[in-house]
Coordinates of C-alpha atoms in Angstrom, one line a residue:
Chain A
X5 CA 222.3 276.3 41.4
X6 CA 219.7 274.4 41.8
X7 CA 221.1 271.5 42.8
X8 CA 222.0 273.4 46.0
X9 CA 218.4 274.8 45.9
X10 CA 217.4 271.2 45.9
X11 CA 219.3 270.3 48.9
X12 CA 218.3 272.9 51.0
X13 CA 214.9 272.1 49.9
X14 CA 215.4 268.6 51.5
X15 CA 217.5 269.7 54.9
X16 CA 213.7 271.4 54.8
X17 CA 212.5 268.3 55.0
X18 CA 214.2 266.8 57.2
X19 CA 213.6 270.0 59.9
X20 CA 209.4 269.4 59.3
X21 CA 209.6 266.2 60.3
X22 CA 212.1 266.1 63.0
X23 CA 209.3 268.6 64.3
X24 CA 206.0 266.8 63.8
X25 CA 207.4 263.8 65.2
X26 CA 208.8 264.5 68.2
X27 CA 205.8 265.9 68.7
X28 CA 203.8 263.5 68.1
X29 CA 206.3 261.6 70.9
X30 CA 205.3 264.7 73.0
X31 CA 201.7 263.9 72.8
X32 CA 201.8 261.0 73.5
X33 CA 205.0 259.9 75.9
X34 CA 202.8 261.3 80.0
X35 CA 200.3 258.6 78.5
X36 CA 202.8 255.7 77.4
X37 CA 204.5 256.0 81.4
X38 CA 201.4 256.5 82.6
X39 CA 200.3 252.6 80.6
X40 CA 203.5 251.2 81.5
X41 CA 202.8 252.1 85.2
X42 CA 200.2 251.3 85.7
X43 CA 200.9 247.5 85.1
X44 CA 204.1 248.1 87.2
X45 CA 204.8 247.9 91.1
X46 CA 205.2 250.8 93.9
X47 CA 208.4 249.2 94.4
X48 CA 209.6 248.9 90.7
X49 CA 208.6 252.8 90.2
X50 CA 210.1 254.0 92.9
X51 CA 214.0 252.3 92.0
X52 CA 213.1 253.5 88.0
X53 CA 209.5 255.5 87.3
X54 CA 210.7 255.4 83.2
X55 CA 209.9 251.8 81.6
X56 CA 208.7 251.8 78.7
X57 CA 208.1 248.3 79.0
X58 CA 204.9 246.7 80.6
X59 CA 205.3 244.8 84.2
X60 CA 203.6 242.3 85.1
X61 CA 201.4 243.6 88.0
X62 CA 198.6 244.8 87.1
X63 CA 196.1 242.9 88.7
X64 CA 197.5 244.3 91.9
X65 CA 197.6 247.3 92.2
X66 CA 194.0 246.5 90.3
X67 CA 193.0 245.4 94.0
X68 CA 194.8 248.0 96.0
X69 CA 193.0 250.4 93.2
X70 CA 189.4 248.9 94.9
X71 CA 190.3 247.8 97.5
X72 CA 190.1 252.3 99.0
X73 CA 187.9 254.5 98.3
X74 CA 187.8 254.7 93.8
X75 CA 185.2 252.8 92.5
X76 CA 185.4 252.6 88.3
X77 CA 182.5 251.4 87.9
X78 CA 179.9 253.2 89.8
X79 CA 182.2 256.3 88.6
X80 CA 181.8 254.6 85.0
X81 CA 178.2 254.2 85.1
X82 CA 177.1 257.2 86.7
X83 CA 179.3 258.9 84.7
X84 CA 178.0 257.3 81.1
X85 CA 174.0 258.0 82.5
X86 CA 174.7 261.7 82.3
X87 CA 177.0 262.4 79.5
X88 CA 174.3 260.2 77.9
X89 CA 171.5 262.6 78.9
X90 CA 173.6 265.7 78.0
X91 CA 174.3 264.3 74.3
X92 CA 170.5 263.3 74.5
X93 CA 169.4 266.8 75.3
X94 CA 171.8 269.2 73.4
X95 CA 171.5 267.4 69.9
X96 CA 167.7 267.5 70.0
X97 CA 167.3 270.4 71.3
X98 CA 169.5 272.6 69.9
X99 CA 168.8 270.7 66.5
X100 CA 164.8 271.9 67.1
X101 CA 166.1 275.6 68.2
X102 CA 168.5 275.5 64.9
X103 CA 165.0 274.5 62.6
X104 CA 163.0 276.7 64.0
X105 CA 165.6 279.8 62.6
X106 CA 165.8 278.4 59.7
X107 CA 162.6 277.6 57.8
X108 CA 159.8 279.3 59.8
X109 CA 159.8 283.2 59.4
X110 CA 158.6 284.5 62.8
X111 CA 158.8 288.0 63.7
X112 CA 161.5 287.7 66.4
X113 CA 163.2 285.5 64.5
X114 CA 166.4 288.0 64.0
X115 CA 166.3 289.0 67.3
X116 CA 166.4 284.8 69.0
X117 CA 168.9 284.2 67.0
X118 CA 171.5 287.6 67.9
X119 CA 170.4 286.7 71.9
X120 CA 172.0 283.7 70.9
X121 CA 175.1 285.2 69.4
X122 CA 175.5 286.9 73.3
X123 CA 174.7 284.1 75.3
X124 CA 176.8 282.4 73.8
X125 CA 179.8 283.8 75.4
X126 CA 178.5 283.8 78.8
X127 CA 180.2 281.0 81.1
X128 CA 178.5 278.4 83.7
X129 CA 181.5 279.4 85.9
X130 CA 179.8 283.2 86.7
X131 CA 176.8 281.8 87.8
X132 CA 177.5 278.6 89.5
X133 CA 177.4 280.5 93.1
X134 CA 173.2 281.4 92.2
X135 CA 173.2 277.7 90.5
X136 CA 174.1 275.9 93.9
X137 CA 171.7 278.1 95.9
X138 CA 168.4 277.2 94.0
X139 CA 169.3 273.0 93.1
X140 CA 170.4 273.3 97.0
X141 CA 167.0 274.9 98.6
X142 CA 165.2 272.6 96.5
X143 CA 167.6 269.6 98.3
X144 CA 168.4 268.3 94.4
X145 CA 172.6 268.3 95.0
X146 CA 172.9 264.6 94.1
X147 CA 170.1 264.5 91.3
X148 CA 171.3 264.7 87.0
X149 CA 168.9 266.5 86.6
X150 CA 170.0 270.0 87.3
X151 CA 173.8 268.7 85.7
X152 CA 171.2 266.9 82.4
X153 CA 168.5 269.5 81.5
X154 CA 171.4 272.7 81.4
X155 CA 172.2 271.6 78.5
X156 CA 168.9 271.6 76.7
X157 CA 169.8 275.9 75.7
X158 CA 173.3 274.9 74.0
X159 CA 173.8 277.6 72.5
X160 CA 177.5 277.4 70.3
X161 CA 175.4 273.8 69.6
X162 CA 172.4 275.5 68.1
X163 CA 174.4 277.7 65.8
X164 CA 176.9 275.1 64.2
X165 CA 173.0 273.2 63.0
X166 CA 172.0 276.5 62.4
X167 CA 174.7 277.3 59.9
X168 CA 174.5 273.3 58.2
X169 CA 170.4 273.8 57.9
X170 CA 171.2 276.8 56.2
X171 CA 173.6 274.7 53.7
X172 CA 171.7 271.6 53.0
X173 CA 168.1 271.6 53.7
X174 CA 165.7 272.9 50.3
X175 CA 162.8 273.6 51.8
X176 CA 161.2 272.2 48.9
X177 CA 161.9 268.6 51.3
X178 CA 159.4 270.7 53.9
X179 CA 157.5 271.4 51.9
X180 CA 156.7 268.5 50.3
X181 CA 156.2 267.5 53.4
X182 CA 153.3 268.9 54.3
X183 CA 151.6 268.9 50.6
X184 CA 151.2 264.9 52.2
X185 CA 150.0 266.0 55.4
X186 CA 152.5 265.2 57.8
X187 CA 152.9 267.7 60.9
X188 CA 155.3 269.9 61.8
X189 CA 156.8 268.2 64.9
X190 CA 156.5 265.1 62.6
X191 CA 158.4 266.0 59.6
X192 CA 161.6 267.8 62.0
X193 CA 161.8 264.2 63.2
X194 CA 160.7 262.2 60.5
X195 CA 162.4 264.1 57.5
X196 CA 164.6 266.9 59.3
X197 CA 167.1 265.8 61.9
X198 CA 168.1 262.4 59.7
X199 CA 168.5 265.3 56.9
X200 CA 171.6 266.2 59.7
X201 CA 172.7 263.4 60.5
X202 CA 176.5 264.4 59.7
X203 CA 175.6 267.0 61.8
X204 CA 174.2 265.5 65.0
X205 CA 177.2 263.2 65.0
X206 CA 179.7 265.7 65.2
X207 CA 178.4 267.7 68.0
X208 CA 176.5 265.0 69.6
X209 CA 181.1 263.2 70.5
X210 CA 182.0 267.1 71.4
X211 CA 178.9 267.1 73.7
X212 CA 179.5 262.9 75.0
X213 CA 183.5 264.3 76.0
X214 CA 182.5 267.2 77.3
X215 CA 180.9 266.5 79.7
X216 CA 182.3 263.5 80.5
X217 CA 185.3 265.4 81.2
X218 CA 183.1 268.4 83.7
X219 CA 184.6 268.4 87.3
X220 CA 183.5 271.3 88.5
X221 CA 179.3 271.5 88.0
X222 CA 179.7 267.9 89.2
X223 CA 181.7 268.3 92.3
X224 CA 179.8 271.2 93.3
X225 CA 176.6 269.6 93.6
X226 CA 177.4 265.6 94.3
X227 CA 178.7 265.1 97.1
X228 CA 177.3 261.4 97.7
X229 CA 180.0 258.6 97.1
X230 CA 177.9 256.7 95.0
X231 CA 176.9 259.5 92.9
X232 CA 180.6 260.1 92.0
X233 CA 181.3 260.4 88.4
X234 CA 185.1 259.3 87.0
X235 CA 186.4 262.6 87.1
X236 CA 185.2 262.7 90.6
X237 CA 186.7 259.4 91.3
X238 CA 190.1 260.9 89.5
X239 CA 190.8 263.6 91.9
X240 CA 190.7 261.1 94.8
X241 CA 193.7 259.9 93.8
X242 CA 195.1 263.3 94.5
X243 CA 194.6 262.8 98.1
X244 CA 196.1 260.5 101.0
X245 CA 194.9 257.3 101.0
X246 CA 196.6 256.6 97.9
X247 CA 199.7 258.6 98.7
X248 CA 202.3 256.1 97.5
X249 CA 200.8 253.4 95.8
X250 CA 202.3 254.8 92.3
X251 CA 201.0 251.6 90.2
X252 CA 197.3 252.0 91.8
X253 CA 197.4 255.6 90.6
X254 CA 198.5 256.0 87.7
X255 CA 196.2 251.9 87.5
X256 CA 193.2 254.5 88.3
X257 CA 194.3 257.1 85.7
X258 CA 194.5 255.3 82.1
X259 CA 191.0 253.6 83.7
X260 CA 189.8 257.1 82.6
X261 CA 191.6 257.9 79.8
X262 CA 191.1 254.0 78.1
X263 CA 188.1 255.0 77.0
X264 CA 187.8 258.3 75.9
X265 CA 191.2 256.9 73.1
X266 CA 188.4 254.1 72.1
X267 CA 185.5 257.2 71.3
X268 CA 189.3 259.3 70.0
X269 CA 190.5 256.5 67.2
X270 CA 187.6 256.0 65.8
X271 CA 186.4 258.8 65.4
X272 CA 189.3 260.9 64.9
X273 CA 188.4 262.1 61.0
X274 CA 185.3 264.0 62.1
X275 CA 186.6 265.2 65.4
X276 CA 189.2 266.6 63.1
X277 CA 186.8 267.6 60.7
X278 CA 184.7 268.9 64.0
X279 CA 187.1 271.9 65.1
X280 CA 188.4 273.2 61.5
X281 CA 184.8 274.1 61.9
X282 CA 184.7 275.8 64.9
X283 CA 182.7 276.4 66.7
X284 CA 183.7 274.3 69.5
X285 CA 185.6 275.6 72.3
X286 CA 184.8 273.8 75.6
Chain B
X12 CA 141.4 273.3 48.0
X13 CA 144.3 275.7 48.4
X14 CA 145.0 276.5 51.6
X15 CA 147.0 279.8 51.2
X16 CA 146.3 281.1 54.2
X17 CA 147.7 278.5 56.8
X18 CA 150.8 280.6 58.7
X19 CA 153.4 278.3 60.2
X20 CA 155.5 281.0 61.9
X21 CA 153.8 279.7 65.5
X22 CA 156.0 277.1 64.9
X23 CA 158.8 278.9 64.9
X24 CA 158.0 280.0 68.4
X25 CA 157.1 277.1 69.8
X26 CA 160.1 275.1 69.0
X27 CA 161.4 277.7 70.6
X28 CA 160.5 276.7 73.9
X29 CA 162.0 274.1 75.5
X30 CA 165.5 276.7 74.7
X31 CA 164.0 279.2 75.8
X32 CA 162.9 278.1 79.1
X33 CA 165.8 276.0 80.4
X34 CA 168.2 279.5 79.4
X35 CA 165.0 280.8 81.8
X36 CA 165.5 278.2 84.8
X37 CA 169.3 277.0 84.7
X38 CA 171.0 280.3 83.1
X39 CA 169.4 283.9 83.5
X40 CA 167.9 282.5 87.2
X41 CA 170.6 281.8 88.1
X42 CA 172.9 285.0 86.7
X43 CA 169.7 287.2 88.7
X44 CA 170.3 285.3 92.2
X45 CA 174.5 285.3 92.1
X46 CA 173.9 289.1 91.4
X47 CA 171.5 289.5 94.0
X48 CA 173.5 287.2 96.4
X49 CA 176.8 289.2 95.5
X50 CA 174.7 292.5 97.7
X51 CA 174.0 290.8 100.4
X52 CA 175.8 288.2 103.9
X53 CA 174.8 284.9 102.9
X54 CA 177.8 283.2 104.3
X55 CA 177.9 279.3 106.0
X56 CA 177.8 276.2 105.4
X57 CA 174.3 274.3 104.3
X58 CA 172.8 278.3 104.7
X59 CA 170.6 279.6 102.4
X60 CA 168.9 283.0 105.0
X61 CA 169.9 286.4 103.9
X62 CA 170.1 289.8 104.4
X63 CA 171.0 292.9 102.6
X64 CA 173.7 295.0 103.9
X65 CA 173.3 298.3 105.1
X66 CA 176.6 299.2 102.3
X67 CA 175.7 297.7 99.5
X68 CA 179.1 297.5 97.7
X69 CA 180.7 296.4 101.0
X70 CA 181.1 292.5 99.7
X71 CA 182.9 294.1 96.2
X72 CA 184.9 296.2 98.1
X73 CA 186.5 293.5 99.9
X74 CA 186.7 291.4 97.0
X75 CA 188.6 293.5 94.7
X76 CA 190.7 295.1 98.2
X77 CA 191.7 291.1 98.9
X78 CA 195.5 290.5 97.8
X79 CA 194.7 286.8 96.8
X80 CA 191.8 288.2 94.4
X81 CA 194.6 290.3 92.8
X82 CA 196.5 287.4 92.7
X83 CA 195.4 285.0 90.3
X84 CA 194.3 288.2 88.1
X85 CA 198.1 288.1 87.7
X86 CA 198.3 285.1 87.8
X87 CA 196.0 284.5 85.0
X88 CA 197.8 287.0 83.3
X89 CA 200.8 285.6 83.6
X90 CA 199.7 282.0 83.1
X91 CA 198.3 282.8 79.4
X92 CA 201.6 285.0 78.3
X93 CA 203.8 281.8 78.3
X94 CA 201.0 279.2 78.1
X95 CA 200.3 281.4 74.4
X96 CA 202.6 283.2 72.8
X97 CA 204.8 279.8 72.1
X98 CA 201.7 277.6 71.3
X99 CA 200.6 280.7 68.6
X100 CA 204.1 281.0 67.9
X101 CA 204.3 277.1 67.2
X102 CA 200.4 277.2 65.9
X103 CA 202.1 278.8 63.2
X104 CA 204.8 277.6 61.9
X105 CA 202.6 274.0 61.5
X106 CA 200.0 275.1 59.9
X107 CA 202.6 277.4 57.0
X108 CA 204.6 273.6 56.9
X109 CA 201.2 272.2 56.7
X110 CA 199.4 274.2 53.8
X111 CA 202.4 275.4 51.6
X112 CA 201.4 274.2 48.2
X113 CA 205.3 273.6 47.2
X114 CA 206.2 271.3 49.0
X115 CA 203.8 268.5 50.0
X116 CA 204.0 267.0 54.1
X117 CA 203.2 263.4 54.0
X118 CA 201.5 261.7 56.9
X119 CA 199.7 265.1 57.8
X120 CA 196.2 263.6 58.9
X121 CA 197.4 261.2 62.0
X122 CA 199.9 264.5 62.8
X123 CA 196.9 266.6 63.1
X124 CA 195.2 263.4 64.9
X125 CA 197.6 263.1 67.2
X126 CA 198.3 266.8 68.6
X127 CA 194.4 267.7 69.1
X128 CA 195.2 264.5 71.0
X129 CA 195.0 265.4 74.9
X130 CA 192.8 268.1 74.1
X131 CA 190.1 265.3 74.3
X132 CA 190.8 263.7 77.3
X133 CA 190.2 264.9 80.6
X134 CA 191.2 268.0 82.5
X135 CA 191.5 266.1 86.2
X136 CA 192.8 263.5 84.9
X137 CA 196.0 266.1 82.8
X138 CA 196.2 267.2 86.6
X139 CA 196.9 264.4 88.5
X140 CA 199.1 263.2 85.9
X141 CA 201.4 265.7 85.2
X142 CA 202.2 266.1 89.4
X143 CA 202.6 262.7 89.8
X144 CA 204.9 262.7 87.1
X145 CA 207.1 265.2 88.2
X146 CA 206.8 264.0 91.7
X147 CA 209.3 264.5 94.2
X148 CA 212.0 262.7 94.9
X149 CA 211.8 260.0 92.1
X150 CA 209.1 261.1 90.1
X151 CA 209.4 259.9 85.9
X152 CA 211.0 263.5 85.1
X153 CA 213.3 263.2 87.7
X154 CA 214.2 260.3 86.9
X155 CA 215.5 260.9 83.8
X156 CA 216.8 264.2 84.1
X157 CA 218.8 262.5 86.3
X158 CA 219.6 260.0 83.7
X159 CA 220.4 262.4 81.3
X160 CA 222.4 263.9 84.0
X161 CA 220.7 267.4 83.6
X162 CA 220.1 268.0 87.3
X163 CA 222.5 266.6 90.4
X164 CA 219.7 265.7 92.6
X165 CA 215.9 265.2 92.1
X166 CA 214.3 268.8 91.7
X167 CA 210.6 269.8 93.4
X168 CA 208.9 271.0 90.6
X169 CA 206.0 271.8 92.5
X170 CA 206.5 274.0 95.4
X171 CA 208.3 276.3 93.6
X172 CA 206.3 279.0 92.4
X173 CA 208.1 279.4 88.7
X174 CA 208.7 275.7 87.7
X175 CA 204.6 274.5 89.1
X176 CA 203.7 277.3 87.0
X177 CA 205.8 276.2 84.2
X178 CA 203.9 273.1 84.8
X179 CA 200.1 274.7 83.9
X180 CA 201.6 276.5 81.1
X181 CA 203.1 273.7 79.6
X182 CA 199.8 271.6 80.4
X183 CA 197.9 274.7 78.9
X184 CA 200.1 275.2 76.1
X185 CA 200.4 270.7 74.6
X186 CA 196.3 270.2 75.5
X187 CA 195.3 273.6 72.9
X188 CA 198.4 274.2 70.0
X189 CA 196.6 271.3 68.6
X190 CA 193.4 272.3 69.0
X191 CA 194.8 276.5 67.8
X192 CA 197.3 274.9 64.5
X193 CA 193.8 272.9 63.2
X194 CA 191.5 276.3 63.7
X195 CA 194.2 278.3 61.9
X196 CA 194.7 275.8 59.0
X197 CA 190.6 275.6 58.3
X198 CA 191.5 279.8 58.1
X199 CA 194.3 279.3 55.8
X200 CA 192.1 277.4 53.7
X201 CA 188.9 279.0 53.8
X202 CA 191.0 282.4 51.7
X203 CA 190.8 282.6 48.5
X204 CA 193.7 280.8 46.1
X205 CA 194.2 283.9 43.8
X206 CA 195.9 285.5 46.8
X207 CA 198.7 282.7 46.4
X208 CA 198.8 282.7 42.7
X209 CA 199.0 286.0 42.5
X210 CA 202.4 285.6 45.1
X211 CA 204.3 283.0 43.2
X212 CA 203.7 284.5 40.3
X213 CA 205.3 287.6 41.4
X214 CA 208.1 285.3 43.1
X215 CA 207.8 285.3 46.2
X216 CA 209.0 282.7 48.2
X217 CA 207.3 281.1 50.8
X218 CA 207.9 282.7 54.5
X219 CA 207.1 286.1 52.3
X220 CA 204.5 284.5 50.8
X221 CA 203.8 283.9 54.7
X222 CA 204.4 286.2 56.3
X223 CA 203.2 289.4 53.9
X224 CA 199.7 287.4 52.5
X225 CA 199.1 284.6 55.1
X226 CA 199.2 286.1 58.5
X227 CA 197.2 289.7 57.5
X228 CA 194.2 287.0 56.0
X229 CA 194.3 285.6 59.4
X230 CA 194.3 288.8 61.8
X231 CA 190.6 288.2 62.6
X232 CA 190.7 284.6 63.3
X233 CA 194.3 285.1 66.1
X234 CA 192.9 287.8 67.1
X235 CA 189.5 285.4 67.9
X236 CA 191.6 282.7 69.3
X237 CA 193.5 285.0 71.2
X238 CA 190.7 286.1 73.4
X239 CA 189.2 283.3 73.4
X240 CA 192.3 281.7 75.1
X241 CA 192.7 284.6 78.2
X242 CA 188.4 284.1 78.7
X243 CA 189.5 280.5 79.5
X244 CA 192.7 281.0 81.3
X245 CA 190.4 282.9 84.1
X246 CA 187.6 280.6 83.7
X247 CA 190.6 277.8 84.6
X248 CA 189.9 275.2 87.1
X249 CA 190.0 271.3 86.7
X250 CA 194.3 271.9 86.3
X251 CA 195.3 274.5 89.4
X252 CA 192.9 272.6 91.7
X253 CA 194.0 269.4 91.0
X254 CA 197.9 269.6 90.1
X255 CA 199.1 271.9 93.9
X256 CA 194.9 273.5 95.0
X257 CA 196.4 277.1 93.0
X258 CA 199.6 276.4 95.2
X259 CA 202.3 276.6 95.9
X260 CA 201.4 280.1 97.8
X261 CA 198.8 280.8 96.0
X262 CA 201.4 280.8 92.2
X263 CA 198.7 278.8 90.6
X264 CA 195.6 280.5 91.9
X265 CA 193.1 281.3 89.4
X266 CA 189.3 283.5 89.4
X267 CA 187.8 280.3 89.2
X268 CA 189.6 278.7 91.4
X269 CA 189.9 281.4 93.8
X270 CA 185.9 282.1 93.5
X271 CA 185.6 278.2 94.3
X272 CA 187.8 278.5 97.5
X273 CA 185.3 281.0 98.8
X274 CA 182.1 279.9 98.1
X275 CA 182.6 275.7 99.3
X276 CA 185.8 276.2 101.9
X277 CA 186.5 277.9 105.1
X278 CA 184.0 279.7 105.9
X279 CA 181.7 279.5 102.6
X280 CA 181.3 283.0 102.2
X281 CA 178.1 282.4 99.2
X282 CA 177.8 286.7 99.0
X283 CA 181.7 287.6 98.8
X284 CA 181.9 284.3 95.7
X285 CA 178.2 285.7 94.3
X286 CA 180.7 289.4 94.3
X287 CA 183.7 288.3 92.6
X288 CA 181.5 285.7 89.9
X289 CA 179.9 289.6 89.2
X290 CA 183.6 290.9 88.7
X291 CA 184.6 287.8 86.2
X292 CA 181.7 288.3 84.7
X293 CA 182.3 291.8 84.0
X294 CA 185.6 291.2 82.2
X295 CA 184.7 288.4 80.5
X296 CA 181.5 290.8 78.8
X297 CA 184.3 293.5 77.7
X298 CA 186.9 291.1 76.1
X299 CA 183.4 289.5 74.3
X300 CA 183.0 292.9 73.6
X301 CA 186.0 293.1 72.1
X302 CA 185.4 289.9 69.8
X303 CA 181.9 291.0 68.5
X304 CA 184.0 294.2 68.0
X305 CA 185.8 293.2 65.7
X306 CA 184.2 290.8 63.8
X307 CA 181.4 293.5 62.8
X308 CA 183.8 296.0 61.9
X309 CA 184.9 292.7 59.8
X310 CA 181.6 292.6 58.2
X311 CA 180.9 296.7 57.8
X312 CA 184.7 297.3 56.5
X313 CA 183.6 294.7 53.7
X314 CA 180.0 296.1 52.7
X315 CA 181.9 299.5 51.9
X316 CA 184.0 297.9 49.8
X317 CA 181.4 296.4 48.6
X318 CA 179.8 300.1 48.3
X319 CA 182.0 302.4 47.4
X320 CA 182.4 299.6 43.9
X321 CA 178.7 299.1 43.6
X322 CA 179.8 303.2 43.5
X323 CA 181.8 303.0 41.0
X324 CA 180.2 300.5 38.9
X325 CA 176.8 302.9 39.2
X326 CA 178.9 306.0 38.1
X327 CA 180.3 304.7 35.1
X328 CA 176.8 302.6 33.7
X329 CA 176.1 306.5 34.3
X330 CA 179.1 308.2 32.1
X331 CA 178.2 304.9 29.9
X332 CA 174.4 306.3 29.6
X333 CA 175.7 309.7 29.3
X334 CA 178.3 308.9 26.3
X335 CA 175.2 307.4 24.7
X336 CA 172.9 309.4 24.8
X337 CA 175.0 312.2 23.1

């Protein structure tokens, strides 16, 4: 009887591990094929599109890729500028707003928090026509500010930061800093921000990745080739220019993904923990 | 030297100024602008001048009667059904396996990392990667199918309605099941452990515990994931745009992509696109209101329970006091 049960138990275990391993392979294999094909020639790919081993045409693919419209260095630099700007604005101003919600006792505090909960649900997509017309009238298309500054008002991040402050900030720290004569801004920047480091790290990762991956707003606002971000560069691989240059298409795709892989595997612990805490769905 | 009179309340207002200003300029103003444009004749590339229409709802009537708009709404529903049901079932199954006390699964950390990985990769890249993987006649998937003998000749996945929809749904499923799983696992870990201990003492099997204890307690989280996923589906843009540009034959056209097409291609009908955005806004507002209702409902129910308990305790206390007095 007992043996029967233990056999059933171990078969179950085998099933579970098999399913999990298959799913893990499913996560990896499309990217693996992509990376391998980035080093293979178009002829090889057309003969056999799947190879689990690399070939030696990386450099010639690179030459073809660079010889046309795809400019990975420009795309990388532009994406970096925007994403860093967005990350700094999101993290700093959300922390400031959350601090105001937690530490000070003002009359509209509760109302303001309810307001943040409500606007959390409004997606940017629905205001895009008005936003485009507004920026167009100001002649600010092809400028990065309209892509960066909206990040100052990030309701989801404020919500997350507020939860964090409520659980980890002792008001006595603020009070004793006041007795020592610290101004309110000084206290926030020098004492509270360091306390918030773990929350800032998590939210910074999500803000950065979200901005790095954003295609919708940049493709509408940016028309100058020299201002294109990485996702817009990638979208060009879809066009006729690269039609049959499979090797260089795969290489171009790989170039956008490699920085994300590096970030992800270095910080996956924080990312998974951040997702588990909720409040992020971009 | 006591400065009791100092009030810090004003700093609460001051520290919120950047957020409020940014919201007014970058969110509220464009929303109002979009609403206004929905009632005007603004169209044409590079145009900014507009006049109000004689019949203010003309754009709305045109959009509601537009077959592509109707198709985009039904596509959203179709794509959502074929990706969300398998997604949530798989996520629940994995949650059951990973949170089982009696059967410890090793390597959970690495599995979570790998399952969630597709979610952080650029959607634009994934869309193009999949359209290349499913390429015709010699994409990797066709190569695999023919090597395994699953099909005699290459299949043109990208030009058939249902295979294209299937692939877009699969991408969504593949990108999001890890997320859903992590959210559900954290939901289970947040439940009172006594619930599970009680079930174990009562002799419930793992399956029984999961179906009769875990799932009912996850109801709120499940509804929340369901609705946010639906809202996300309405806004889905990058994947259908770069996969087949809404095609073939509008089979993967989403509402967001429809709005983009109205405003930034063809005859640049900003007015129609604005009207469509407002309709989308209304749909999302209704869905969000449902989430709010569910969340509040739960709190209210808990409050009621607490009140009941307190009343009971009070009653007992009064009784006890009466007895003592007697």
